[in-house]
PDB file of C-alpha atoms in Angstrom:
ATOM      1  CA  UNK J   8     -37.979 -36.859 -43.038  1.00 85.00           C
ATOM      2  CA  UNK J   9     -36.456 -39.189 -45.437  1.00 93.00           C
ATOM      3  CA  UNK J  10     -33.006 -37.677 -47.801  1.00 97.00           C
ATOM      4  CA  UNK J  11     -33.603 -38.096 -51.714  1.00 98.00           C
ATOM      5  CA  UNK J  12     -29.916 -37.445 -53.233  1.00 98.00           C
ATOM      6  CA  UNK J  13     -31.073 -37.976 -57.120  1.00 98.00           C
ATOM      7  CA  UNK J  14     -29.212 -37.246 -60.238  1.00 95.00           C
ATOM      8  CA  UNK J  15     -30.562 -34.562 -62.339  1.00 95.00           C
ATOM      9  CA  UNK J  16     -32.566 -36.360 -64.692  1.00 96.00           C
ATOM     10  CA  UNK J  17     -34.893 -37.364 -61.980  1.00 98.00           C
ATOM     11  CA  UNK J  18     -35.725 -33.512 -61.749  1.00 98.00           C
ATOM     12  CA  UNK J  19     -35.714 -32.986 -65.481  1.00 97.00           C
ATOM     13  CA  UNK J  20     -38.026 -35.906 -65.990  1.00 98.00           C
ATOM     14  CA  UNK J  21     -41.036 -33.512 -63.702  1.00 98.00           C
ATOM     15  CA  UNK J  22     -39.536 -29.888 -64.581  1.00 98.00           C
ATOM     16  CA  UNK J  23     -39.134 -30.485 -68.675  1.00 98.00           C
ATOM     17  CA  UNK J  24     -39.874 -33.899 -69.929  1.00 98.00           C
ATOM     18  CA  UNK J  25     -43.422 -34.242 -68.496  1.00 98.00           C
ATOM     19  CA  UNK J  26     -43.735 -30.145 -67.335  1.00 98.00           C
ATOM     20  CA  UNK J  27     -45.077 -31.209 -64.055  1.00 97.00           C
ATOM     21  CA  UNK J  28     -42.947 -29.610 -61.648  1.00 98.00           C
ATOM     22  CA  UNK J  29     -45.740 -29.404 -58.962  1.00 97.00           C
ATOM     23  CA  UNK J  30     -44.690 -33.464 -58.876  1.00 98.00           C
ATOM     24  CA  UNK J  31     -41.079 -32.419 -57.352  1.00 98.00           C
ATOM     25  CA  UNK J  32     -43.471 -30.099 -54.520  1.00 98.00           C
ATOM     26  CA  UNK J  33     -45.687 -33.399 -53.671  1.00 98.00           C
ATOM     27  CA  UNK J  34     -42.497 -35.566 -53.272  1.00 98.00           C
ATOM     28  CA  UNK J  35     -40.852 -32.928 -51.363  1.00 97.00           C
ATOM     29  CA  UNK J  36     -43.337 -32.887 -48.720  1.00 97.00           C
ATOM     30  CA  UNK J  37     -42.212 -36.570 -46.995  1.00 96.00           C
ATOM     31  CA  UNK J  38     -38.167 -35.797 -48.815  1.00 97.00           C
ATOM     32  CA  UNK J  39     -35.573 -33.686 -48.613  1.00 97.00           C
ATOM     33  CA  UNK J  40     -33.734 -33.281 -51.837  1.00 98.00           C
ATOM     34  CA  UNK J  41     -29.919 -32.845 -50.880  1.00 96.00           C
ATOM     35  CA  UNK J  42     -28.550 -31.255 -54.522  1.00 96.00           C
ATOM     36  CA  UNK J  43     -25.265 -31.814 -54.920  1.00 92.00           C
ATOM     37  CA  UNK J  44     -22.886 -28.886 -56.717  1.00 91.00           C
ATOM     38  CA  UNK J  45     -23.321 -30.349 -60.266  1.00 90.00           C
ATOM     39  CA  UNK J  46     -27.399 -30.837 -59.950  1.00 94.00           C
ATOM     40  CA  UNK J  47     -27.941 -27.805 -58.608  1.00 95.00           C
ATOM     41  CA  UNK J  48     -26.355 -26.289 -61.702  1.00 94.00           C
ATOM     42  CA  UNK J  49     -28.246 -28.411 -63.667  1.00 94.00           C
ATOM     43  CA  UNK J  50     -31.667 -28.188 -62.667  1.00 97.00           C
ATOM     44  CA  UNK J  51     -31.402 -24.343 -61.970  1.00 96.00           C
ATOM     45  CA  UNK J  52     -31.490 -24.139 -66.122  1.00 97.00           C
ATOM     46  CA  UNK J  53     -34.946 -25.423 -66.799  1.00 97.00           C
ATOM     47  CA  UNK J  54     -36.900 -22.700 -67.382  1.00 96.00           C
ATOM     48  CA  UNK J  55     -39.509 -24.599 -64.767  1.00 97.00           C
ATOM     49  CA  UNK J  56     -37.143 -24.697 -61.928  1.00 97.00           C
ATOM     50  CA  UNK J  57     -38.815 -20.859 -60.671  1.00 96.00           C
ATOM     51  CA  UNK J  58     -41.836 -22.811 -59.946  1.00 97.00           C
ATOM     52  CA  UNK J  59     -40.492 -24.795 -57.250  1.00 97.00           C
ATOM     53  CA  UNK J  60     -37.117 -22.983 -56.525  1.00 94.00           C
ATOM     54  CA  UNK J  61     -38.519 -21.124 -53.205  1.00 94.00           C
ATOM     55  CA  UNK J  62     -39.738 -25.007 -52.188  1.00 96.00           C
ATOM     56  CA  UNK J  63     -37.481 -25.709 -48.564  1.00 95.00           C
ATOM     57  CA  UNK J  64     -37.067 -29.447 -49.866  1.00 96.00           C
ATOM     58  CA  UNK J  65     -34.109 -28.402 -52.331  1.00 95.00           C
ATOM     59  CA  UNK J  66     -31.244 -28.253 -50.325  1.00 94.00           C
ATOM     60  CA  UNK J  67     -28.033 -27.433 -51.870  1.00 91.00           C
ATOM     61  CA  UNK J  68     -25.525 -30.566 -50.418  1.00 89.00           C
ATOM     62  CA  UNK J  69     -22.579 -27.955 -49.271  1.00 78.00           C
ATOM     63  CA  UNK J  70     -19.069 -29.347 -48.958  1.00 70.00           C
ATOM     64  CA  UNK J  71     -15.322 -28.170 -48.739  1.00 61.00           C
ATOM     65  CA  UNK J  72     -14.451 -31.208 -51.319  1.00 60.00           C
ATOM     66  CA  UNK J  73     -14.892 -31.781 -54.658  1.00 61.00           C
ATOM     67  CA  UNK J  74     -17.183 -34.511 -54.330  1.00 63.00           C
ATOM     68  CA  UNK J  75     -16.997 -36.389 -57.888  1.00 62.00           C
ATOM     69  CA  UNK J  76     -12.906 -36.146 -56.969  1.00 65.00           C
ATOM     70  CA  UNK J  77     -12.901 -39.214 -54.921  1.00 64.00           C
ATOM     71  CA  UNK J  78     -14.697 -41.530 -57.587  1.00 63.00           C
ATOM     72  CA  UNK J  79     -12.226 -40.332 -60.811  1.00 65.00           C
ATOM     73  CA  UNK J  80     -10.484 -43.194 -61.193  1.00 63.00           C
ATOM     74  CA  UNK J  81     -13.776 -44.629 -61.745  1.00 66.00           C
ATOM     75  CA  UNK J  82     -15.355 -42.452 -64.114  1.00 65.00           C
ATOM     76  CA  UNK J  83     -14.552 -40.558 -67.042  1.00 64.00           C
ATOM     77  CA  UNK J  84     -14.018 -36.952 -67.171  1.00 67.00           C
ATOM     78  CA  UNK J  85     -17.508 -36.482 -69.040  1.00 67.00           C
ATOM     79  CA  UNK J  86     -18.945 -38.476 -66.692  1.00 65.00           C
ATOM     80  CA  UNK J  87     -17.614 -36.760 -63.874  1.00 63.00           C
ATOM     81  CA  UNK J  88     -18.568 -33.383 -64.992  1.00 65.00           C
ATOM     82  CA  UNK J  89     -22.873 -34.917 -65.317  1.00 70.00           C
ATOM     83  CA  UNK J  90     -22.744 -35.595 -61.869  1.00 78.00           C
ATOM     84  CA  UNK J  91     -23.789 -38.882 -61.196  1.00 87.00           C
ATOM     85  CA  UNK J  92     -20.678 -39.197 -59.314  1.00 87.00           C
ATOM     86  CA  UNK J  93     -21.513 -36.499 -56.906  1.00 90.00           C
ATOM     87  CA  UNK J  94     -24.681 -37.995 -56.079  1.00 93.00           C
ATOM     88  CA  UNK J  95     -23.295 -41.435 -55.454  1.00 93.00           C
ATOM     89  CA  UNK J  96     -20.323 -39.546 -52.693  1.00 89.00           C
ATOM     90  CA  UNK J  97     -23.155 -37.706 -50.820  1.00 92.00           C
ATOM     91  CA  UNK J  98     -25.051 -41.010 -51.233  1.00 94.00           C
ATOM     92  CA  UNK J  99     -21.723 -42.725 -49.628  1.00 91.00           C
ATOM     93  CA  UNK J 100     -21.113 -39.977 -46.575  1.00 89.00           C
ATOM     94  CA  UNK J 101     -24.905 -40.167 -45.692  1.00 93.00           C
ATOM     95  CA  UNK J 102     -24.751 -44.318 -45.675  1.00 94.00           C
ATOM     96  CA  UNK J 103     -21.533 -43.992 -43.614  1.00 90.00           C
ATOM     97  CA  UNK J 104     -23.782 -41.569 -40.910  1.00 93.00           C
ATOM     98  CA  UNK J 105     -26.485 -43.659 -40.757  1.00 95.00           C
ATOM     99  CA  UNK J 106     -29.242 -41.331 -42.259  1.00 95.00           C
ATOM    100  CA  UNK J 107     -32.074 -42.545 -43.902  1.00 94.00           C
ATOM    101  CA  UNK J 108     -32.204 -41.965 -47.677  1.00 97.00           C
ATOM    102  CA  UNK J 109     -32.822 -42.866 -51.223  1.00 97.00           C
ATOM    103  CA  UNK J 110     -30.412 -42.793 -54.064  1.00 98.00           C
ATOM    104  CA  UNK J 111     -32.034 -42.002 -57.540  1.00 98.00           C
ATOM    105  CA  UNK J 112     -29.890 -42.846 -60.538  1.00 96.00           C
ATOM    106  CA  UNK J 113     -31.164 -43.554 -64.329  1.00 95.00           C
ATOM    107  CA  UNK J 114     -27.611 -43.626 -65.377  1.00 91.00           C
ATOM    108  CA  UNK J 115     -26.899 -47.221 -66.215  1.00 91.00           C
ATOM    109  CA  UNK J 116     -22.943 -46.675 -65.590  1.00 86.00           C
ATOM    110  CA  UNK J 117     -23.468 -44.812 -62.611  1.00 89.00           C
ATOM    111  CA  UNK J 118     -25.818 -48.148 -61.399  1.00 94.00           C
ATOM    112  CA  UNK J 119     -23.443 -50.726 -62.159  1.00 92.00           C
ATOM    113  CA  UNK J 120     -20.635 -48.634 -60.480  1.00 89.00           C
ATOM    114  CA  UNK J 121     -22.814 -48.581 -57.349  1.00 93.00           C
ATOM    115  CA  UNK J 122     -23.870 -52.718 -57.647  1.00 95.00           C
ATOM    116  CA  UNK J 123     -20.756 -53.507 -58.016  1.00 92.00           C
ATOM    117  CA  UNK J 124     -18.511 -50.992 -55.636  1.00 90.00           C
ATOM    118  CA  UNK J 125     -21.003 -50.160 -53.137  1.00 92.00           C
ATOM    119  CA  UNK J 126     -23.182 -53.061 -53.246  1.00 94.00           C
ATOM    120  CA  UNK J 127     -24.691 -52.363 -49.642  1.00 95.00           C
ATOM    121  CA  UNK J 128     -26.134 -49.804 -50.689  1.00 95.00           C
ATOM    122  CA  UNK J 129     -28.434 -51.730 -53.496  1.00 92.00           C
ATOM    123  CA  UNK J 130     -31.345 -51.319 -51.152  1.00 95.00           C
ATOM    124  CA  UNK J 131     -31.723 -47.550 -51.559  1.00 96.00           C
ATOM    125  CA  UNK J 132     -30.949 -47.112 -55.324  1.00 97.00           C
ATOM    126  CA  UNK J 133     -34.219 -46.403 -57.520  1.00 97.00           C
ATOM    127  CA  UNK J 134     -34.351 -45.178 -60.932  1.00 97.00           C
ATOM    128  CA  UNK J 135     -36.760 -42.545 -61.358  1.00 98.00           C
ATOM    129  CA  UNK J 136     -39.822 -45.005 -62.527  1.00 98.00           C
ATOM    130  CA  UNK J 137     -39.264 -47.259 -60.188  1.00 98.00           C
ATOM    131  CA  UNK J 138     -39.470 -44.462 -57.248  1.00 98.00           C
ATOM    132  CA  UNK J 139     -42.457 -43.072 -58.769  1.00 98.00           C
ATOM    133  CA  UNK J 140     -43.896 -46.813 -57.934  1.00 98.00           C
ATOM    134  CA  UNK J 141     -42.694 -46.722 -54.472  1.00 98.00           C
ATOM    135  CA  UNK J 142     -44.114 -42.991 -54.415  1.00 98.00           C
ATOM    136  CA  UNK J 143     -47.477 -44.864 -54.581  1.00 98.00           C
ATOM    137  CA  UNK J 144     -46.956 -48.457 -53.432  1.00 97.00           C
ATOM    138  CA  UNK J 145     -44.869 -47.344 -49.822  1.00 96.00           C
ATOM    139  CA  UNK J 146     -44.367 -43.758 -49.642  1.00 97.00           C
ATOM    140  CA  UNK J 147     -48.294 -42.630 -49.954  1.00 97.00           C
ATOM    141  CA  UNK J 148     -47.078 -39.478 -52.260  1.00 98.00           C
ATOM    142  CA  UNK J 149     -49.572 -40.046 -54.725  1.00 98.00           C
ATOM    143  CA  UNK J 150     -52.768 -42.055 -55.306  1.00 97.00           C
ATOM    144  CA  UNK J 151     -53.153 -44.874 -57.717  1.00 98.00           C
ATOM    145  CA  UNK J 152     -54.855 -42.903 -60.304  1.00 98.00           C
ATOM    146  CA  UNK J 153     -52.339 -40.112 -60.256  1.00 98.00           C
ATOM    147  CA  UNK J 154     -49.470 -42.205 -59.637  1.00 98.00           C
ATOM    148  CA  UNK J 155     -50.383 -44.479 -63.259  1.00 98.00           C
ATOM    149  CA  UNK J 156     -51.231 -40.966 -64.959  1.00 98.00           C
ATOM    150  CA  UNK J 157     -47.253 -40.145 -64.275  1.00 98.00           C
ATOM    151  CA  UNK J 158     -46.180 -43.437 -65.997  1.00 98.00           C
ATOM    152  CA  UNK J 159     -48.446 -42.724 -69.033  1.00 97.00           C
ATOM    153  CA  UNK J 160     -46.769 -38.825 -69.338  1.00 98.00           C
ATOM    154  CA  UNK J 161     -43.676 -40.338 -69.062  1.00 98.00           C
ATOM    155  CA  UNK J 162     -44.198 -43.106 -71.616  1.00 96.00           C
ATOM    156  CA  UNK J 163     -45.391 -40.503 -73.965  1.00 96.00           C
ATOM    157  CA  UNK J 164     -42.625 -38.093 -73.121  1.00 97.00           C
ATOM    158  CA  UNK J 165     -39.138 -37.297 -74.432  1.00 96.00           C
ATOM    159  CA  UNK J 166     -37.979 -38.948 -70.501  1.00 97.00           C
ATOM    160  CA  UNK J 167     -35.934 -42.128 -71.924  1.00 94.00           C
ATOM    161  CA  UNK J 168     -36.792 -45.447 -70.411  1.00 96.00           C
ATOM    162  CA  UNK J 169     -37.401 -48.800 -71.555  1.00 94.00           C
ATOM    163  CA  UNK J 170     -41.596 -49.559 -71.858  1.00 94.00           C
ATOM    164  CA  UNK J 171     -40.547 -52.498 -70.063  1.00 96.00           C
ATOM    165  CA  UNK J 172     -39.528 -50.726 -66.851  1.00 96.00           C
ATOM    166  CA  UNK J 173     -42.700 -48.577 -66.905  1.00 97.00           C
ATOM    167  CA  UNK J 174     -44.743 -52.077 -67.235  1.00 97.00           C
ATOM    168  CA  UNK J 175     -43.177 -53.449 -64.531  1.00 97.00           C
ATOM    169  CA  UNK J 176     -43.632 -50.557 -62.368  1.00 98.00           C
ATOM    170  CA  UNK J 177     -47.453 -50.358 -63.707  1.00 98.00           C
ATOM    171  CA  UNK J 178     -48.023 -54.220 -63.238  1.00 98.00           C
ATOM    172  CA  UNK J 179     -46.531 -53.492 -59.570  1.00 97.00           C
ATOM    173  CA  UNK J 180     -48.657 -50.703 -58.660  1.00 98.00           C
ATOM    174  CA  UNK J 181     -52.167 -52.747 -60.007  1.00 96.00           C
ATOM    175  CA  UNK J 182     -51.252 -55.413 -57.985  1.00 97.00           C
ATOM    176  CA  UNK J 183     -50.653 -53.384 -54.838  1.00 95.00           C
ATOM    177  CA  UNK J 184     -53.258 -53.809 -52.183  1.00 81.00           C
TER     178      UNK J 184
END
């Protein structure tokens, strides 16, 4: 089963902004969501997270270091403390096994950190749209019907993302065959 190490706006997007945390429960049934410290914390405060806390695809990402540590002279403090960070280390340590997994950042400094410093790893960063599109188009998570339903929530929700992202990803899942 494939890792998904995702900042926490990719949870907040299903659990508040579009109140369909059943979404994180259909995901987590071909992922494993490795949390780190700082997106545990985060996502544990939506008053949605009880409906899919007792799910076995959360997975708290335990370590004996302070994982945004290593990237501070990269990031400010504020950044540090939202966690992006954290979820680009664990994204790091699982490259350097050799595990299979998905990075999901929305964070437009946190995605030019990781072109730039840790280009290789280009291939497995998503932002939360564009996984939703792979959720249909290679992943099989959801239908085409469901999978364009999402997009519209999202358009229509508090979630902040360029239109032009979601018609990409919607031009991209009517032309998948």
């Amino acid at each position: 089963m494939a890792i998904l190490v995702a900042d926490s706006t990719f949870f907040i997007c299903f659990l508040d902004d579009i109140k369909q945390p059943t979404v994180l429960l259909e995901i987590g049934k071909k992922f494993v969501f490795r949390l780190s410290p700082v997106v545990s914390t985060e996502i544990k405060k939506s008053q949605n997270y009880s409906k899919v806390s007792y799910a076995t695809c959360f997975q708290d990402f335990k370590s004996e270091l302070n994982l945004g540590e290593a990237l501070r002279p990269f990031f400010s403090n504020a950044q540090l403390k939202k966690g992006e960070s954290e979820v680009i280390a664990i994204s790091y340590i699982l490259h350097n096994m050799g595990v299979d997994f998905f990075l999901i950042l929305d964070d437009w400094d946190a995605r030019n950190f990781v072109e730039i410093h840790l280009g290789y790893m280009h291939t497995t960063m998503r932002g939360t749209v564009g996984f939703l599109g792979d959720c249909y188009c290679t992943h099989q998570v959801f239908d085409k019907e469901k999978t364009l339903s999402l997009l519209d929530e999202i358009d229509n929700s508090t979630f902040r993302v360029k239109k032009t992202i979601t018609a990409q990803v919607r031009k991209r899942i009517e032309e998948f065959k």
